[in-house]
Coordinates of C-alpha atoms in Angstrom, one line a residue:
Chain A
X127 CA 0.0 0.0 0.0
X128 CA 1.5 3.3 -1.1
X129 CA 1.4 5.9 1.6
X130 CA 1.0 9.4 0.2
X131 CA 2.4 12.1 2.6
X132 CA 0.8 15.1 0.9
X133 CA 1.9 17.6 3.5
X134 CA -0.4 15.6 5.7
X135 CA -0.7 12.1 7.0
X136 CA -2.8 9.4 5.7
X137 CA -4.2 6.7 8.0
X138 CA -3.3 3.3 7.0
X139 CA -6.1 1.5 8.6
X140 CA -8.9 2.1 11.1
X141 CA -7.3 2.5 14.5
X142 CA -7.9 -0.1 17.2
X143 CA -8.8 1.1 20.6
X144 CA -5.3 0.5 21.8
X145 CA -4.0 3.6 20.0
X146 CA -5.6 5.9 22.5
X147 CA -3.8 5.5 25.8
X148 CA -4.1 7.2 29.1
X149 CA -1.7 10.1 29.6
X150 CA 0.2 8.2 32.3
X151 CA 1.6 6.0 29.6
X152 CA 3.4 8.8 28.2
X153 CA 5.3 10.0 31.2
X154 CA 9.0 9.7 30.9
X155 CA 11.3 9.4 33.9
X156 CA 14.7 10.8 34.5
X157 CA 17.2 9.4 36.9
X158 CA 20.7 10.5 37.8
X159 CA 23.5 8.1 38.4
X160 CA 25.8 9.5 41.1
X161 CA 28.8 7.5 40.1
X162 CA 29.2 8.7 36.6
X163 CA 27.5 12.2 36.8
X164 CA 25.5 11.2 33.9
X165 CA 21.9 11.8 32.9
X166 CA 19.9 8.7 32.0
X167 CA 16.6 9.1 30.3
X168 CA 14.1 6.4 30.2
X169 CA 11.9 7.4 27.4
X170 CA 8.9 5.1 27.4
X171 CA 6.5 7.3 25.5
X172 CA 4.9 4.5 23.7
X173 CA 3.2 1.3 24.8
X174 CA 5.8 -1.4 25.8
X175 CA 4.9 -4.9 24.7
X176 CA 4.1 -7.1 27.7
X177 CA 7.0 -9.1 29.0
X178 CA 9.4 -7.7 26.4
X179 CA 12.1 -6.4 28.6
X180 CA 13.8 -9.8 28.9
X181 CA 16.8 -10.1 26.6
X182 CA 15.5 -12.0 23.6
X183 CA 16.8 -12.6 20.1
X184 CA 15.2 -12.3 16.8
X185 CA 16.2 -13.7 13.5
X186 CA 16.5 -11.3 10.6
X187 CA 15.8 -11.9 7.0
X188 CA 18.3 -14.1 5.3
X189 CA 19.8 -11.7 2.8
X190 CA 20.1 -9.0 5.5
X191 CA 21.7 -11.5 7.8
X192 CA 24.3 -12.4 5.2
X193 CA 25.4 -8.8 5.0
X194 CA 26.1 -8.7 8.7
X195 CA 27.8 -12.1 8.6
X196 CA 30.2 -11.0 5.8
X197 CA 31.0 -7.9 7.8
X198 CA 32.2 -9.8 10.8
X199 CA 34.1 -12.4 8.8
X200 CA 36.0 -9.6 7.4
X201 CA 37.3 -8.7 10.9
X202 CA 38.9 -12.1 11.3
X203 CA 37.3 -12.6 14.6
X204 CA 35.5 -15.8 15.5
X205 CA 31.9 -14.7 15.3
X206 CA 29.0 -16.5 16.8
X207 CA 25.9 -15.2 15.2
X208 CA 22.8 -15.3 17.3
X209 CA 20.1 -17.0 15.3
X210 CA 16.7 -15.5 15.9
X211 CA 13.4 -16.8 14.5
X212 CA 12.6 -15.7 11.0
X213 CA 10.4 -12.7 10.3
X214 CA 7.5 -13.1 7.9
X215 CA 5.3 -10.4 6.5
X216 CA 4.2 -7.3 8.3
X217 CA 1.1 -8.3 10.0
X218 CA 2.3 -11.7 11.1
X219 CA 5.6 -10.5 12.7
X220 CA 6.1 -11.2 16.3
X221 CA 6.1 -8.0 18.4
X222 CA 9.6 -6.7 18.7
X223 CA 11.0 -6.9 22.2
X224 CA 12.3 -3.6 23.6
X225 CA 15.8 -4.9 23.9
X226 CA 17.6 -7.8 22.3
X227 CA 21.0 -9.0 21.1
X228 CA 21.8 -8.2 17.5
X229 CA 25.1 -9.9 17.3
X230 CA 27.5 -11.8 19.6
X231 CA 31.1 -12.5 18.8
X232 CA 34.2 -13.7 20.4
X233 CA 37.2 -11.5 20.2
X234 CA 40.8 -12.1 21.0
X235 CA 41.8 -12.5 24.6
X236 CA 38.6 -14.5 25.2
X237 CA 36.4 -11.4 25.3
X238 CA 32.9 -11.7 24.1
X239 CA 31.2 -8.7 22.5
X240 CA 27.5 -8.4 22.3
X241 CA 25.8 -5.7 20.3
X242 CA 22.5 -4.9 21.9
X243 CA 19.6 -3.1 20.2
X244 CA 17.2 -1.3 22.4
X245 CA 14.2 0.9 21.7
X246 CA 13.7 1.7 25.3
X247 CA 15.5 5.0 25.0
X248 CA 17.9 4.6 27.9
X249 CA 20.8 6.7 26.8
X250 CA 23.4 8.7 28.5
X251 CA 23.5 12.2 27.1
X252 CA 27.2 12.5 27.7
X253 CA 27.8 9.2 25.7
X254 CA 25.6 10.6 22.9
X255 CA 27.5 13.8 22.7
X256 CA 30.8 11.8 22.6
X257 CA 29.3 9.7 19.8
X258 CA 28.2 12.8 17.9
X259 CA 31.8 14.2 18.3
X260 CA 33.1 10.9 16.9
X261 CA 31.1 11.2 13.7
X262 CA 32.0 14.8 13.3
X263 CA 28.7 16.5 14.1
X264 CA 28.8 20.0 15.5
X265 CA 28.3 20.3 19.2
X266 CA 24.8 20.8 20.6
X267 CA 24.1 22.0 24.1
X268 CA 23.6 19.0 26.5
X269 CA 20.4 20.4 27.9
X270 CA 18.9 20.7 24.5
X271 CA 20.1 17.3 23.5
X272 CA 18.5 15.8 26.6
X273 CA 15.3 17.7 25.9
X274 CA 15.3 16.5 22.3
X275 CA 15.6 12.9 23.4
X276 CA 12.9 13.3 26.0
X277 CA 10.6 14.7 23.4
X278 CA 11.3 12.0 20.9
X279 CA 8.6 9.4 20.5
X280 CA 11.2 6.6 20.2
X281 CA 14.9 6.5 20.8
X282 CA 16.7 3.4 19.5
X283 CA 20.3 2.6 20.6
X284 CA 23.0 0.2 19.9
X285 CA 25.3 -0.7 22.7
X286 CA 28.4 -2.9 22.7
X287 CA 28.8 -5.0 25.8
X288 CA 32.2 -6.6 26.5
X289 CA 32.5 -9.4 28.9
X290 CA 35.0 -12.1 29.6
X291 CA 34.0 -15.6 28.4
X292 CA 35.7 -17.2 31.4
X293 CA 34.1 -15.5 34.4
X294 CA 30.5 -14.6 35.1
X295 CA 29.4 -11.0 34.7
X296 CA 28.8 -10.4 38.4
X297 CA 31.6 -8.6 40.1
X298 CA 33.0 -9.2 43.6
X299 CA 31.9 -6.0 45.2
X300 CA 28.9 -5.3 43.0
X301 CA 30.9 -3.6 40.4
X302 CA 29.9 -4.2 36.8
X303 CA 32.4 -6.2 34.9
X304 CA 30.6 -5.5 31.7
X305 CA 31.8 -2.6 29.7
X306 CA 28.8 -1.1 28.0
X307 CA 29.5 1.4 25.2
X308 CA 27.1 3.4 23.1
X309 CA 27.9 2.8 19.5
X310 CA 24.8 3.8 17.6
X311 CA 21.5 5.8 17.9
X312 CA 18.5 6.8 15.9
X313 CA 15.5 8.6 17.1
X314 CA 12.0 9.4 15.8
X315 CA 9.6 12.2 16.6
X316 CA 5.9 11.5 16.1
X317 CA 2.4 12.8 16.8
X318 CA 1.7 9.3 18.2
X319 CA -1.0 8.7 15.7
X320 CA -0.2 9.3 12.0
X321 CA 3.4 10.4 11.3
X322 CA 6.9 9.7 12.6
X323 CA 10.1 11.3 11.4
X324 CA 13.5 9.7 11.9
X325 CA 16.3 12.0 12.9
X326 CA 19.9 11.7 14.0
X327 CA 20.9 8.3 12.7
X328 CA 24.5 7.7 13.7
X329 CA 26.9 4.8 14.2
X330 CA 30.4 4.9 15.7
X331 CA 32.9 5.0 12.8
X332 CA 34.7 2.0 14.4
X333 CA 31.6 0.0 14.0
X334 CA 30.5 1.2 10.6
X335 CA 30.4 -1.0 7.5
X336 CA 29.0 -4.0 9.4
X337 CA 25.3 -3.5 8.8
X338 CA 24.6 -2.1 12.2
X339 CA 23.2 1.2 10.8
X340 CA 20.9 -0.9 8.7
X341 CA 19.8 -2.9 11.6
X342 CA 19.3 0.2 13.7
X343 CA 17.0 1.8 11.2
X344 CA 15.3 -1.4 10.2
X345 CA 14.4 -2.2 13.8
X346 CA 13.3 1.3 14.5
X347 CA 11.0 1.3 11.5
X348 CA 9.6 -2.1 12.5
X349 CA 8.9 -0.8 16.1
X350 CA 7.2 2.2 14.7
X351 CA 5.0 0.2 12.4
X352 CA 4.1 -2.1 15.2
X353 CA 2.8 0.9 17.1
X354 CA 0.5 1.7 14.2
X355 CA 2.3 4.7 12.9
X356 CA 1.5 4.6 9.3
X357 CA 3.7 7.3 7.8
X358 CA 7.4 7.1 8.5
X359 CA 9.6 9.7 6.9
X360 CA 13.0 11.2 7.1
X361 CA 15.4 13.6 5.4
X362 CA 18.5 12.1 3.9
X363 CA 21.7 13.7 2.8
X364 CA 22.4 13.0 -0.8
X365 CA 25.2 10.5 0.0
X366 CA 22.9 8.3 2.2
X367 CA 19.8 8.3 0.0
X368 CA 20.9 4.9 -1.4
X369 CA 21.3 3.6 2.1
X370 CA 17.7 4.4 3.0
X371 CA 16.4 3.3 -0.4
X372 CA 17.8 -0.2 0.4
X373 CA 15.9 -0.1 3.6
X374 CA 12.6 0.6 1.9
X375 CA 12.4 4.3 1.8
X376 CA 11.5 6.1 -1.4
X377 CA 12.7 9.6 -2.2
X378 CA 10.1 12.1 -3.5
X379 CA 7.2 9.6 -3.6
X380 CA 4.6 10.8 -6.1
X381 CA 6.7 13.9 -6.6
X382 CA 6.3 15.1 -3.0
X383 CA 9.3 17.2 -2.1
X384 CA 11.0 17.7 1.3
X385 CA 11.4 21.4 1.9
X386 CA 13.3 23.4 4.6
X387 CA 12.6 26.9 5.8
X388 CA 15.6 29.1 5.0
X389 CA 18.2 26.3 5.4
X390 CA 21.7 27.6 6.1
Chain B
X218 CA 25.0 20.7 34.0
X219 CA 25.0 23.3 31.3
X220 CA 28.3 23.1 29.5
X221 CA 29.8 26.1 27.8
X222 CA 30.2 26.1 24.1
X223 CA 28.5 27.4 21.0
X224 CA 25.1 26.5 20.0
X225 CA 25.6 25.2 16.5
X226 CA 22.9 24.3 14.0
X227 CA 21.9 20.7 14.4
X228 CA 22.3 18.5 11.3
X229 CA 19.3 19.0 9.2
X230 CA 19.8 15.6 7.7
X231 CA 20.9 12.2 8.5
X232 CA 24.5 11.2 8.0
X233 CA 26.7 8.3 8.9
X234 CA 29.9 10.1 8.7
X235 CA 30.3 13.6 7.4
X236 CA 30.6 17.1 8.7
X237 CA 28.4 20.1 8.3
X238 CA 29.6 23.4 6.7
X239 CA 31.7 25.2 9.3
X240 CA 29.7 28.3 8.8
X241 CA 26.7 26.8 10.5
X242 CA 28.5 27.0 13.8
X243 CA 29.0 30.7 13.7
X244 CA 25.5 32.1 13.2
X245 CA 23.9 30.7 16.3
X246 CA 26.7 31.5 18.8
X247 CA 25.4 34.9 19.7
X248 CA 22.2 33.4 20.9
X249 CA 23.9 31.1 23.4
X250 CA 23.3 33.3 26.4
X251 CA 19.8 34.6 25.7
X252 CA 16.5 33.0 25.6
X253 CA 15.1 33.0 22.1
X254 CA 12.1 35.1 23.1
X255 CA 14.2 38.1 24.3
X256 CA 15.8 38.6 21.0
X257 CA 12.9 38.4 18.6
X258 CA 11.6 41.6 17.1
X259 CA 7.9 41.8 16.9
X260 CA 6.8 39.8 13.9
X261 CA 5.4 41.6 10.8
X262 CA 2.9 39.4 9.0
X263 CA 1.6 39.8 5.5
X264 CA -1.8 40.3 6.9
X265 CA -2.0 41.5 10.5
X266 CA -4.1 39.9 13.3
X267 CA -6.3 43.0 13.2
X268 CA -6.8 42.8 9.5
X269 CA -7.9 39.2 9.9
X270 CA -10.2 40.0 12.7
X271 CA -11.9 42.7 10.8
X272 CA -12.6 40.2 8.1
X273 CA -14.2 37.8 10.6
X274 CA -11.3 35.5 11.0
X275 CA -10.1 34.5 14.5
X276 CA -6.7 33.0 15.1
X277 CA -6.5 30.1 17.4
X278 CA -3.4 28.3 18.7
X279 CA -4.9 25.5 20.8
X280 CA -7.3 22.7 19.9
X281 CA -9.9 24.1 22.3
X282 CA -13.1 24.8 20.4
X283 CA -11.8 22.9 17.3
X284 CA -14.5 20.7 16.0
X285 CA -12.7 17.7 14.7
X286 CA -15.5 16.5 12.4
X287 CA -15.5 20.0 10.8
X288 CA -11.8 19.8 10.5
X289 CA -12.2 16.4 8.8
X290 CA -14.5 18.0 6.3
X291 CA -11.9 20.6 5.4
X292 CA -9.4 17.8 5.0
X293 CA -11.7 15.9 2.7
X294 CA -12.6 19.1 0.8
X295 CA -8.9 19.6 -0.2
X296 CA -8.4 16.0 -1.1
X297 CA -6.9 14.6 2.1
X298 CA -8.2 11.3 3.5
X299 CA -10.9 11.5 6.2
X300 CA -9.4 10.3 9.5
X301 CA -10.4 8.8 12.7
X302 CA -11.2 11.7 15.0
X303 CA -9.9 9.8 18.0
X304 CA -6.6 9.6 16.3
X305 CA -6.7 13.2 15.3
X306 CA -7.2 14.0 19.0
X307 CA -4.1 12.0 19.9
X308 CA -2.1 13.7 17.2
X309 CA -3.2 17.1 18.4
X310 CA -2.2 16.2 22.0
X311 CA 1.3 15.6 20.7
X312 CA 1.9 18.6 18.7
X313 CA 4.6 21.2 19.1
X314 CA 2.5 24.0 17.7
X315 CA -0.7 24.4 15.9
X316 CA -2.7 27.2 14.4
X317 CA -6.2 27.4 13.0
X318 CA -8.5 30.0 11.8
X319 CA -12.1 30.1 12.9
X320 CA -14.6 31.9 10.8
X321 CA -16.6 34.0 13.2
X322 CA -19.8 33.8 11.3
X323 CA -20.0 30.0 11.2
X324 CA -17.7 29.2 14.1
X325 CA -16.1 26.6 11.7
X326 CA -12.4 26.0 11.1
X327 CA -11.4 27.3 7.7
X328 CA -7.6 27.0 7.9
X329 CA -5.3 24.8 9.8
X330 CA -1.7 23.7 10.2
X331 CA 0.2 21.8 12.9
X332 CA 3.8 21.0 13.6
X333 CA 5.5 18.0 15.3
X334 CA 9.0 17.6 16.5
X335 CA 11.4 17.3 19.4
X336 CA 10.7 20.8 20.7
X337 CA 14.3 22.0 20.5
X338 CA 15.9 21.3 17.2
X339 CA 13.5 20.0 14.5
X340 CA 9.9 20.5 13.5
X341 CA 7.9 19.2 10.6
X342 CA 4.7 21.0 9.5
X343 CA 1.8 18.8 8.6
X344 CA -1.8 19.1 7.4
X345 CA -1.7 22.6 6.0
X346 CA -5.3 23.2 4.7
X347 CA -7.5 26.0 3.8
X348 CA -11.2 25.4 3.0
X349 CA -11.6 25.8 -0.7
X350 CA -14.3 28.4 -0.3
X351 CA -11.8 30.6 1.6
X352 CA -8.6 30.0 -0.5
X353 CA -6.7 32.7 -2.3
X354 CA -7.2 35.4 0.2
X355 CA -4.2 35.0 2.3
X356 CA -5.3 32.6 5.0
X357 CA -2.8 29.9 4.2
X358 CA 0.0 32.4 4.3
X359 CA -1.3 33.9 7.5
X360 CA -1.3 30.5 9.2
X361 CA 2.1 29.5 7.9
X362 CA 3.8 32.8 8.8
X363 CA 2.5 32.6 12.4
X364 CA 3.2 28.9 12.8
X365 CA 6.8 29.4 11.7
X366 CA 7.1 32.4 14.0
X367 CA 5.8 30.4 16.9
X368 CA 8.3 27.6 16.2
X369 CA 11.1 30.0 16.0
X370 CA 10.1 31.6 19.3
X371 CA 10.6 28.2 20.9
X372 CA 14.1 28.2 19.5
X373 CA 13.5 25.6 16.8
X374 CA 15.7 26.4 13.9
X375 CA 15.1 23.4 11.6
X376 CA 11.6 23.7 10.1
X377 CA 10.7 21.3 7.4
X378 CA 7.7 19.9 5.5
X379 CA 6.6 17.6 2.7
X380 CA 5.0 19.4 -0.2
X381 CA 2.8 18.0 -3.0
X382 CA 4.2 19.1 -6.3
X383 CA 1.2 21.4 -7.0
X384 CA 1.8 23.6 -3.9
X385 CA 5.5 24.0 -4.1
X386 CA 4.7 27.5 -5.4
X387 CA 2.8 28.2 -2.2
X388 CA 5.7 27.3 0.1
X389 CA 8.5 28.9 -1.8
X390 CA 7.5 32.5 -1.3
X391 CA 7.2 31.7 2.4
X392 CA 10.9 30.8 2.5
X393 CA 10.9 27.1 1.9
X394 CA 13.5 25.5 -0.3
X395 CA 13.2 22.0 -1.7
X396 CA 16.1 19.6 -1.6
X397 CA 18.6 22.0 -0.1
X398 CA 22.1 20.6 -0.7
X399 CA 20.6 17.6 -2.2
X400 CA 18.8 16.5 1.0
X401 CA 15.9 14.3 0.0
X402 CA 12.7 13.8 1.8
X403 CA 12.0 10.1 1.9
X404 CA 9.1 8.0 3.0
X405 CA 9.0 4.3 4.1
X406 CA 7.0 2.3 1.6
X407 CA 5.4 -0.8 3.1
X408 CA 6.1 -3.7 0.9
X409 CA 3.1 -5.4 -0.6
X410 CA 2.6 -9.1 0.1
X411 CA 4.2 -11.5 -2.3
X412 CA 6.3 -8.8 -3.8
X413 CA 9.9 -8.0 -3.0

């Protein structure tokens, strides 16, 4: 079904009663971690599927999976790919869990690296700023960055978790032995009913070229579709138009043009 | 918690690795210390509020008093799909700014526009409509000018929209540019069953 975003939004299907939720569902919470002076935002502004916070795995489409596999083989590490169940057509897809492991691989020195996708929006603003620095984006004030995240309908993140294969992940004195690093993010704003727009897609340069950006966007889109958002849009730099085309996005559909007000 | 540093223009587009033009960083730095509202000069619109009022058009900035069934009729009249009013209500609750014009005589909405976004960097304008019976007399322009002004007053610098080809000429004089620097608006197309 072709969606026509004619400076408006088109409803894909008649809404079910679940699309109107009590306001309490949309409250987001903020908590401060005293150890690291960081600001964590838990951005649950959309309905969380029941029982989904457990770490689960999902199988991706075969050809997409091959692209990730080839990326890891390139790195000469022994890679153990986590095999999730296969995804079928739109309406029959299982509900995406909020958090799941995308990839798991064994590095040298017996370290295991897990790449975890999450749409729960838990992100350290300082980490995000560091990531933006890494990809060369101009600095934005932390307060504004935090506000933008809080006001986003969905924030998807990729984290790399390192753990030793020998020991358990529990520390002796309660200290985390897992090293969790933010390596990717994408967020979407939305009116919670018709439209969502994806902004700020970024992947740590050290982790690029492995299909993680594709996974990030693909999962974000899937999560949005599963929340009955019919129209998903974005604005793409000329050099990444192909990237998004391969993910199912079409530029200027039906001649509809993206326009900006006095862009600099 | 506030760190010093320049406020630079956020990336208007999505990139995996690239940098913005350095000139972007300079223009905003002077606004770093002052709230946006303090610096704005009083807006000058093509048609003033008083002018509109004298012609029987009332400007509204909240959904209060907006009859969603009547709004739906305006949508349909301009060729948009009719939508579930419950969904419209949800959408209006999650809107950064909205503006509509009420025709005093009939108390009906005759023009409308809304914007969604993250409240600090980006906003997208949706559902810009003017009742066909009231088109071509400046209402669309009036709504757009004020909506943009309201967004700017909040400090939102990146204002975008998706325009049908036939109304590109409406948005251009308002200051909108299509595909700046080759940035393309893209939409996710749901695959049809049994097709790749």
